[in-house]
Amino acid sequence: MKVIVSKEIEQVCPEFVGACVEAQVVNSPYCEELWEEIKAMGKRFSKELTTESLKEITSIAATRRIYKACGKDPSRYRPASEALIRRILQGKELYQRDTLVDLVNLASIAFGYSIGGFDADKFVGDTLTLGIGKEGEPYEGIGRGVINIHGLPVYRDAQGGVGTPTSDNERTKMTIDTTHLLVLINGYDGNEQRVRENAEYIQTLLRKYCQSDGGTYYIYR
């Protein structure tokens, strides 16, 4: 899959750097060891962060800044990474979905980047383009119904939007039957080293929990 960053994103975030991880995987309904990692990270964050200080994490702060630059209120449409960590800090349990979803959530929490996880076999075409949502553009967020993506960064395939930092699309979501995984890491802070570390962390998790060789990744900008 080829990923293109549009001129409109380059204009608001010339420092953007992303990573695309692609792998063959075996999903499962639940993985206890993975959840032990999630809970351990949650406990550490609860000691180190507050719902206010988490906004200062570089990766989250940069995503919030881009939301504002694109015309979206980041407190109303929270980036997924911020929403996940915020939920932990509020003492709420994270939703348990399946191993792939839970794994992507852990990777997002660990680095603060909003990460999209997709069933690559559901894409239309061979190219994804990162742009900005238009007024009235149709988009069904996972578990959210129709959402207004006007002013949100959005990845589109040949059919339309598939992912934003707030919510991915129902059409291309991962399920228990997903075997061809594609993950997109959004580095609006421009920190290529951290984005690479996040991609390699995902590969490690895939090897541990999804009967995968970790697949491959590449950087795009």
mmCIF file of C-alpha atoms in Angstrom, residues 49 81 97 160 163 167 171 211:
data_model
loop_
_atom_site.group_PDB
_atom_site.id
_atom_site.type_symbol
_atom_site.label_atom_id
_atom_site.label_comp_id
_atom_site.label_asym_id
_atom_site.label_seq_id
_atom_site.Cartn_x
_atom_site.Cartn_y
_atom_site.Cartn_z
ATOM 1 C CA LEU A 49 0.257 12.111 34.490
ATOM 2 C CA SER A 81 -4.356 8.597 21.904
ATOM 3 C CA ARG A 97 -12.318 -5.572 21.794
ATOM 4 C CA GLY A 160 -13.428 7.637 0.541
ATOM 5 C CA GLY A 163 -9.187 6.862 9.076
ATOM 6 C CA SER A 167 -11.872 7.486 14.798
ATOM 7 C CA ARG A 171 -15.789 0.054 6.372
ATOM 8 C CA GLN A 211 1.586 -15.265 15.472
#
